[in-house]
Amino acid sequence: MQDLDKALAEIDAIKTQLARGETFHGLGPTAFAATGVFALLVAGGEAVWMPSPGVHGVSFLILWIAVAAVSAAVIGYEMIGRSRRMHSQLADEMIAAAVWQFLPAATAGVLVTAVLYGFAQAELWMAPALWQLCFSLGVFASCRFLPRGMLLVGAWHLATGLGCLAFAQGPHAFSPWTMGLAFGVGQILVAAVLRFSGTSDD
């Protein structure tokens, strides 16, 4: 029994190592394009129904956290299906590798938001910028097994994060377009990279 357990553990270790060295094909352009358009529509609706965004800082954060959650669910659903189709027996290991690459940046974004809300609400205007900077770090961390064009996506979110940090304060704090344009265009850019990188079968 010990020999069997050892053999199974070695097989799992080999599969995990193989997964880490493969290009991940589980991300498809359809979900990213859809969530990008969704973000732009939400920003447009917010601009109409929340004309004084600085007054609704907490509502802004709740809204965009909800948008992020919906987008993650849509992308995750497509990712699982594509991975099982395109990576076959390595699907679970490939998904785990992809998630683990991005998880530290996502966790940092959650914790930064919690700290700002709990201890520095006057600085909550920085949350959109910090989200984008964390997102860019997650993209850069994942680039080693994604198409090279994803570097453009990481650079986009780095630039928008720094831009929001520099300019989206005072009367411009919590503008819907700080997230709508940054996230919406970023997701559509991901879709374009996946479409033209040769990794998509859509």
PDB file of C-alpha atoms in Angstrom:
ATOM      1  CA  MET A   1       0.000   0.000   0.000  1.00  0.00           C
ATOM      2  CA  GLN A   2       2.853   2.383   0.803  1.00  0.00           C
ATOM      3  CA  ASP A   3       4.401   1.724  -2.610  1.00  0.00           C
ATOM      4  CA  LEU A   4       1.079   2.485  -4.282  1.00  0.00           C
ATOM      5  CA  ASP A   5       0.654   5.729  -2.322  1.00  0.00           C
ATOM      6  CA  LYS A   6       4.213   6.723  -3.186  1.00  0.00           C
ATOM      7  CA  ALA A   7       3.650   5.999  -6.863  1.00  0.00           C
ATOM      8  CA  LEU A   8       0.429   8.026  -6.911  1.00  0.00           C
ATOM      9  CA  ALA A   9       2.157  10.927  -5.160  1.00  0.00           C
ATOM     10  CA  GLU A  10       4.962  10.830  -7.721  1.00  0.00           C
ATOM     11  CA  ILE A  11       2.442  10.837 -10.573  1.00  0.00           C
ATOM     12  CA  ASP A  12       0.693  13.867  -9.050  1.00  0.00           C
ATOM     13  CA  ALA A  13       4.037  15.641  -8.671  1.00  0.00           C
ATOM     14  CA  ILE A  14       4.938  14.923 -12.308  1.00  0.00           C
ATOM     15  CA  LYS A  15       1.554  16.198 -13.530  1.00  0.00           C
ATOM     16  CA  THR A  16       1.924  19.359 -11.458  1.00  0.00           C
ATOM     17  CA  GLN A  17       5.411  19.956 -12.867  1.00  0.00           C
ATOM     18  CA  LEU A  18       4.185  19.406 -16.419  1.00  0.00           C
ATOM     19  CA  ALA A  19       1.299  21.822 -15.840  1.00  0.00           C
ATOM     20  CA  ARG A  20       3.662  24.532 -14.652  1.00  0.00           C
ATOM     21  CA  GLY A  21       5.698  24.249 -17.828  1.00  0.00           C
ATOM     22  CA  GLU A  22       2.763  24.346 -20.260  1.00  0.00           C
ATOM     23  CA  THR A  23       1.104  27.356 -21.852  1.00  0.00           C
ATOM     24  CA  PHE A  24      -2.360  27.661 -20.331  1.00  0.00           C
ATOM     25  CA  HIS A  25      -5.144  27.495 -22.930  1.00  0.00           C
ATOM     26  CA  GLY A  26      -8.047  27.601 -20.501  1.00  0.00           C
ATOM     27  CA  LEU A  27      -8.730  31.296 -20.977  1.00  0.00           C
ATOM     28  CA  GLY A  28     -10.994  32.131 -23.888  1.00  0.00           C
ATOM     29  CA  PRO A  29     -11.774  35.523 -25.441  1.00  0.00           C
ATOM     30  CA  THR A  30     -15.554  35.256 -25.179  1.00  0.00           C
ATOM     31  CA  ALA A  31     -15.825  35.620 -21.408  1.00  0.00           C
ATOM     32  CA  PHE A  32     -13.259  38.421 -21.279  1.00  0.00           C
ATOM     33  CA  ALA A  33     -14.946  40.397 -24.064  1.00  0.00           C
ATOM     34  CA  ALA A  34     -18.332  39.941 -22.376  1.00  0.00           C
ATOM     35  CA  THR A  35     -17.073  41.098 -18.978  1.00  0.00           C
ATOM     36  CA  GLY A  36     -15.311  44.064 -20.598  1.00  0.00           C
ATOM     37  CA  VAL A  37     -18.532  45.212 -22.240  1.00  0.00           C
ATOM     38  CA  PHE A  38     -20.363  44.565 -18.964  1.00  0.00           C
ATOM     39  CA  ALA A  39     -17.928  46.853 -17.104  1.00  0.00           C
ATOM     40  CA  LEU A  40     -18.376  49.638 -19.666  1.00  0.00           C
ATOM     41  CA  LEU A  41     -22.170  49.350 -19.418  1.00  0.00           C
ATOM     42  CA  VAL A  42     -22.025  49.449 -15.612  1.00  0.00           C
ATOM     43  CA  ALA A  43     -19.825  52.556 -15.753  1.00  0.00           C
ATOM     44  CA  GLY A  44     -22.274  54.221 -18.154  1.00  0.00           C
ATOM     45  CA  GLY A  45     -25.204  53.382 -15.897  1.00  0.00           C
ATOM     46  CA  GLU A  46     -23.329  54.607 -12.838  1.00  0.00           C
ATOM     47  CA  ALA A  47     -22.521  57.899 -14.585  1.00  0.00           C
ATOM     48  CA  VAL A  48     -26.249  58.409 -15.216  1.00  0.00           C
ATOM     49  CA  TRP A  49     -27.667  57.248 -11.876  1.00  0.00           C
ATOM     50  CA  MET A  50     -24.882  58.370  -9.556  1.00  0.00           C
ATOM     51  CA  PRO A  51     -24.000  61.838 -10.894  1.00  0.00           C
ATOM     52  CA  SER A  52     -22.102  62.809  -7.728  1.00  0.00           C
ATOM     53  CA  PRO A  53     -19.744  59.856  -7.292  1.00  0.00           C
ATOM     54  CA  GLY A  54     -17.731  61.445  -4.475  1.00  0.00           C
ATOM     55  CA  VAL A  55     -20.812  61.279  -2.252  1.00  0.00           C
ATOM     56  CA  HIS A  56     -21.257  57.561  -2.861  1.00  0.00           C
ATOM     57  CA  GLY A  57     -17.796  56.186  -2.158  1.00  0.00           C
ATOM     58  CA  VAL A  58     -18.900  53.057  -0.311  1.00  0.00           C
ATOM     59  CA  SER A  59     -21.640  52.377  -2.885  1.00  0.00           C
ATOM     60  CA  PHE A  60     -18.991  52.702  -5.597  1.00  0.00           C
ATOM     61  CA  LEU A  61     -16.823  50.080  -3.913  1.00  0.00           C
ATOM     62  CA  ILE A  62     -19.741  47.674  -3.382  1.00  0.00           C
ATOM     63  CA  LEU A  63     -20.833  48.048  -7.003  1.00  0.00           C
ATOM     64  CA  TRP A  64     -17.397  47.326  -8.457  1.00  0.00           C
ATOM     65  CA  ILE A  65     -16.717  44.470  -6.071  1.00  0.00           C
ATOM     66  CA  ALA A  66     -19.973  42.955  -7.338  1.00  0.00           C
ATOM     67  CA  VAL A  67     -18.866  43.538 -10.950  1.00  0.00           C
ATOM     68  CA  ALA A  68     -15.547  41.829 -10.192  1.00  0.00           C
ATOM     69  CA  ALA A  69     -17.333  38.870  -8.560  1.00  0.00           C
ATOM     70  CA  VAL A  70     -19.705  38.408 -11.515  1.00  0.00           C
ATOM     71  CA  SER A  71     -16.807  38.702 -13.964  1.00  0.00           C
ATOM     72  CA  ALA A  72     -14.714  36.173 -12.031  1.00  0.00           C
ATOM     73  CA  ALA A  73     -17.641  33.730 -12.031  1.00  0.00           C
ATOM     74  CA  VAL A  74     -18.158  34.080 -15.799  1.00  0.00           C
ATOM     75  CA  ILE A  75     -14.440  33.715 -16.556  1.00  0.00           C
ATOM     76  CA  GLY A  76     -14.063  30.835 -14.101  1.00  0.00           C
ATOM     77  CA  TYR A  77     -16.973  28.936 -15.626  1.00  0.00           C
ATOM     78  CA  GLU A  78     -15.525  29.260 -19.117  1.00  0.00           C
ATOM     79  CA  MET A  79     -12.011  28.477 -17.880  1.00  0.00           C
ATOM     80  CA  ILE A  80     -13.052  25.169 -16.300  1.00  0.00           C
ATOM     81  CA  GLY A  81     -14.874  24.027 -19.426  1.00  0.00           C
ATOM     82  CA  ARG A  82     -12.068  25.035 -21.806  1.00  0.00           C
ATOM     83  CA  SER A  83      -9.374  23.520 -19.589  1.00  0.00           C
ATOM     84  CA  ARG A  84     -11.113  20.163 -19.463  1.00  0.00           C
ATOM     85  CA  ARG A  85     -11.487  20.242 -23.245  1.00  0.00           C
ATOM     86  CA  MET A  86      -8.001  21.495 -24.153  1.00  0.00           C
ATOM     87  CA  HIS A  87      -5.799  20.137 -21.366  1.00  0.00           C
ATOM     88  CA  SER A  88      -7.533  16.812 -20.809  1.00  0.00           C
ATOM     89  CA  GLN A  89      -5.977  14.972 -17.857  1.00  0.00           C
ATOM     90  CA  LEU A  90      -3.821  17.960 -16.873  1.00  0.00           C
ATOM     91  CA  ALA A  91      -6.849  20.262 -16.575  1.00  0.00           C
ATOM     92  CA  ASP A  92      -7.047  20.314 -12.781  1.00  0.00           C
ATOM     93  CA  GLU A  93      -3.318  20.944 -12.420  1.00  0.00           C
ATOM     94  CA  MET A  94      -3.381  23.702 -15.059  1.00  0.00           C
ATOM     95  CA  ILE A  95      -6.325  25.441 -13.367  1.00  0.00           C
ATOM     96  CA  ALA A  96      -4.624  25.192  -9.974  1.00  0.00           C
ATOM     97  CA  ALA A  97      -1.392  26.623 -11.375  1.00  0.00           C
ATOM     98  CA  ALA A  98      -3.262  29.531 -12.990  1.00  0.00           C
ATOM     99  CA  VAL A  99      -5.186  30.334  -9.819  1.00  0.00           C
ATOM    100  CA  TRP A 100      -2.114  30.126  -7.580  1.00  0.00           C
ATOM    101  CA  GLN A 101      -0.191  32.519  -9.820  1.00  0.00           C
ATOM    102  CA  PHE A 102      -2.896  35.176  -9.532  1.00  0.00           C
ATOM    103  CA  LEU A 103      -4.052  34.513  -5.960  1.00  0.00           C
ATOM    104  CA  PRO A 104      -1.426  36.603  -4.054  1.00  0.00           C
ATOM    105  CA  ALA A 105      -2.267  39.747  -6.049  1.00  0.00           C
ATOM    106  CA  ALA A 106      -6.013  39.194  -5.619  1.00  0.00           C
ATOM    107  CA  THR A 107      -5.567  38.617  -1.889  1.00  0.00           C
ATOM    108  CA  ALA A 108      -3.523  41.815  -1.612  1.00  0.00           C
ATOM    109  CA  GLY A 109      -6.326  43.764  -3.313  1.00  0.00           C
ATOM    110  CA  VAL A 110      -8.907  42.380  -0.870  1.00  0.00           C
ATOM    111  CA  LEU A 111      -6.749  43.109   2.178  1.00  0.00           C
ATOM    112  CA  VAL A 112      -5.862  46.642   1.035  1.00  0.00           C
ATOM    113  CA  THR A 113      -9.572  47.396   0.580  1.00  0.00           C
ATOM    114  CA  ALA A 114     -10.401  46.000   4.021  1.00  0.00           C
ATOM    115  CA  VAL A 115      -7.666  48.071   5.679  1.00  0.00           C
ATOM    116  CA  LEU A 116      -8.722  51.270   3.916  1.00  0.00           C
ATOM    117  CA  TYR A 117     -12.358  50.718   4.864  1.00  0.00           C
ATOM    118  CA  GLY A 118     -11.571  49.788   8.448  1.00  0.00           C
ATOM    119  CA  PHE A 119      -8.840  52.270   9.296  1.00  0.00           C
ATOM    120  CA  ALA A 120      -8.537  54.981   6.630  1.00  0.00           C
ATOM    121  CA  GLN A 121     -11.906  55.692   5.061  1.00  0.00           C
ATOM    122  CA  ALA A 122     -10.748  59.164   4.061  1.00  0.00           C
ATOM    123  CA  GLU A 123      -8.306  57.417   1.704  1.00  0.00           C
ATOM    124  CA  LEU A 124     -10.837  55.073   0.116  1.00  0.00           C
ATOM    125  CA  TRP A 125     -10.529  57.076  -3.103  1.00  0.00           C
ATOM    126  CA  MET A 126      -7.254  55.215  -3.656  1.00  0.00           C
ATOM    127  CA  ALA A 127      -8.988  51.808  -3.818  1.00  0.00           C
ATOM    128  CA  PRO A 128      -9.627  51.786  -7.611  1.00  0.00           C
ATOM    129  CA  ALA A 129      -5.988  52.674  -8.293  1.00  0.00           C
ATOM    130  CA  LEU A 130      -4.694  50.057  -5.870  1.00  0.00           C
ATOM    131  CA  TRP A 131      -7.017  47.412  -7.337  1.00  0.00           C
ATOM    132  CA  GLN A 132      -5.601  48.071 -10.777  1.00  0.00           C
ATOM    133  CA  LEU A 133      -2.015  47.956  -9.519  1.00  0.00           C
ATOM    134  CA  CYS A 134      -2.684  44.633  -7.768  1.00  0.00           C
ATOM    135  CA  PHE A 135      -4.350  43.323 -10.911  1.00  0.00           C
ATOM    136  CA  SER A 136      -1.336  44.313 -13.007  1.00  0.00           C
ATOM    137  CA  LEU A 137       0.968  42.427 -10.631  1.00  0.00           C
ATOM    138  CA  GLY A 138      -1.246  39.352 -10.937  1.00  0.00           C
ATOM    139  CA  VAL A 139      -1.126  39.541 -14.721  1.00  0.00           C
ATOM    140  CA  PHE A 140       2.661  39.948 -14.738  1.00  0.00           C
ATOM    141  CA  ALA A 141       3.019  36.992 -12.355  1.00  0.00           C
ATOM    142  CA  SER A 142       0.909  34.827 -14.684  1.00  0.00           C
ATOM    143  CA  CYS A 143       2.631  35.820 -17.925  1.00  0.00           C
ATOM    144  CA  ARG A 144       5.117  32.974 -17.912  1.00  0.00           C
ATOM    145  CA  PHE A 145       2.458  30.463 -18.969  1.00  0.00           C
ATOM    146  CA  LEU A 146       0.136  32.847 -20.848  1.00  0.00           C
ATOM    147  CA  PRO A 147       0.575  34.414 -24.305  1.00  0.00           C
ATOM    148  CA  ARG A 148       3.297  37.082 -24.406  1.00  0.00           C
ATOM    149  CA  GLY A 149       0.731  39.693 -25.363  1.00  0.00           C
ATOM    150  CA  MET A 150      -0.535  39.580 -21.787  1.00  0.00           C
ATOM    151  CA  LEU A 151       2.402  41.830 -20.914  1.00  0.00           C
ATOM    152  CA  LEU A 152       0.431  44.586 -22.655  1.00  0.00           C
ATOM    153  CA  VAL A 153      -2.511  43.885 -20.347  1.00  0.00           C
ATOM    154  CA  GLY A 154      -0.282  44.105 -17.281  1.00  0.00           C
ATOM    155  CA  ALA A 155       1.223  47.355 -18.586  1.00  0.00           C
ATOM    156  CA  TRP A 156      -2.265  48.756 -19.252  1.00  0.00           C
ATOM    157  CA  HIS A 157      -3.427  48.145 -15.688  1.00  0.00           C
ATOM    158  CA  LEU A 158      -0.166  49.443 -14.275  1.00  0.00           C
ATOM    159  CA  ALA A 159      -0.581  52.670 -16.269  1.00  0.00           C
ATOM    160  CA  THR A 160      -4.270  53.106 -15.383  1.00  0.00           C
ATOM    161  CA  GLY A 161      -3.565  52.377 -11.718  1.00  0.00           C
ATOM    162  CA  LEU A 162      -0.826  54.985 -11.560  1.00  0.00           C
ATOM    163  CA  GLY A 163      -3.009  57.428 -13.505  1.00  0.00           C
ATOM    164  CA  CYS A 164      -5.906  56.974 -11.089  1.00  0.00           C
ATOM    165  CA  LEU A 165      -3.570  57.399  -8.135  1.00  0.00           C
ATOM    166  CA  ALA A 166      -2.279  60.666  -9.601  1.00  0.00           C
ATOM    167  CA  PHE A 167      -5.484  62.221 -10.907  1.00  0.00           C
ATOM    168  CA  ALA A 168      -8.626  60.426  -9.603  1.00  0.00           C
ATOM    169  CA  GLN A 169      -8.854  62.311  -6.315  1.00  0.00           C
ATOM    170  CA  GLY A 170     -10.720  65.308  -4.977  1.00  0.00           C
ATOM    171  CA  PRO A 171     -13.649  66.102  -7.291  1.00  0.00           C
ATOM    172  CA  HIS A 172     -12.645  63.206  -9.561  1.00  0.00           C
ATOM    173  CA  ALA A 173     -12.651  60.578  -6.806  1.00  0.00           C
ATOM    174  CA  PHE A 174     -14.867  57.539  -7.454  1.00  0.00           C
ATOM    175  CA  SER A 175     -15.542  58.495 -11.051  1.00  0.00           C
ATOM    176  CA  PRO A 176     -17.224  55.487 -12.678  1.00  0.00           C
ATOM    177  CA  TRP A 177     -14.749  55.650 -15.531  1.00  0.00           C
ATOM    178  CA  THR A 178     -11.773  55.009 -13.247  1.00  0.00           C
ATOM    179  CA  MET A 179     -12.984  51.417 -13.152  1.00  0.00           C
ATOM    180  CA  GLY A 180     -15.165  51.289 -16.259  1.00  0.00           C
ATOM    181  CA  LEU A 181     -12.473  52.273 -18.730  1.00  0.00           C
ATOM    182  CA  ALA A 182      -9.594  50.599 -16.918  1.00  0.00           C
ATOM    183  CA  PHE A 183     -11.319  47.257 -16.361  1.00  0.00           C
ATOM    184  CA  GLY A 184     -13.551  47.307 -19.446  1.00  0.00           C
ATOM    185  CA  VAL A 185     -10.801  48.139 -21.921  1.00  0.00           C
ATOM    186  CA  GLY A 186      -8.410  45.830 -20.073  1.00  0.00           C
ATOM    187  CA  GLN A 187     -10.767  42.857 -20.410  1.00  0.00           C
ATOM    188  CA  ILE A 188     -11.351  43.567 -24.088  1.00  0.00           C
ATOM    189  CA  LEU A 189      -7.577  43.790 -24.539  1.00  0.00           C
ATOM    190  CA  VAL A 190      -7.231  40.341 -22.928  1.00  0.00           C
ATOM    191  CA  ALA A 191      -9.850  39.011 -25.351  1.00  0.00           C
ATOM    192  CA  ALA A 192      -7.921  40.464 -28.293  1.00  0.00           C
ATOM    193  CA  VAL A 193      -4.629  38.967 -27.098  1.00  0.00           C
ATOM    194  CA  LEU A 194      -6.230  35.543 -26.706  1.00  0.00           C
ATOM    195  CA  ARG A 195      -7.958  35.770 -30.068  1.00  0.00           C
ATOM    196  CA  PHE A 196      -4.826  36.669 -32.012  1.00  0.00           C
ATOM    197  CA  SER A 197      -2.270  34.649 -30.061  1.00  0.00           C
ATOM    198  CA  GLY A 198      -3.279  31.342 -31.559  1.00  0.00           C
ATOM    199  CA  THR A 199      -4.304  29.886 -28.187  1.00  0.00           C
ATOM    200  CA  SER A 200      -8.028  30.207 -28.746  1.00  0.00           C
ATOM    201  CA  ASP A 201     -10.304  27.739 -30.518  1.00  0.00           C
ATOM    202  CA  ASP A 202     -13.373  29.998 -30.258  1.00  0.00           C
TER     203      ASP A 202
END
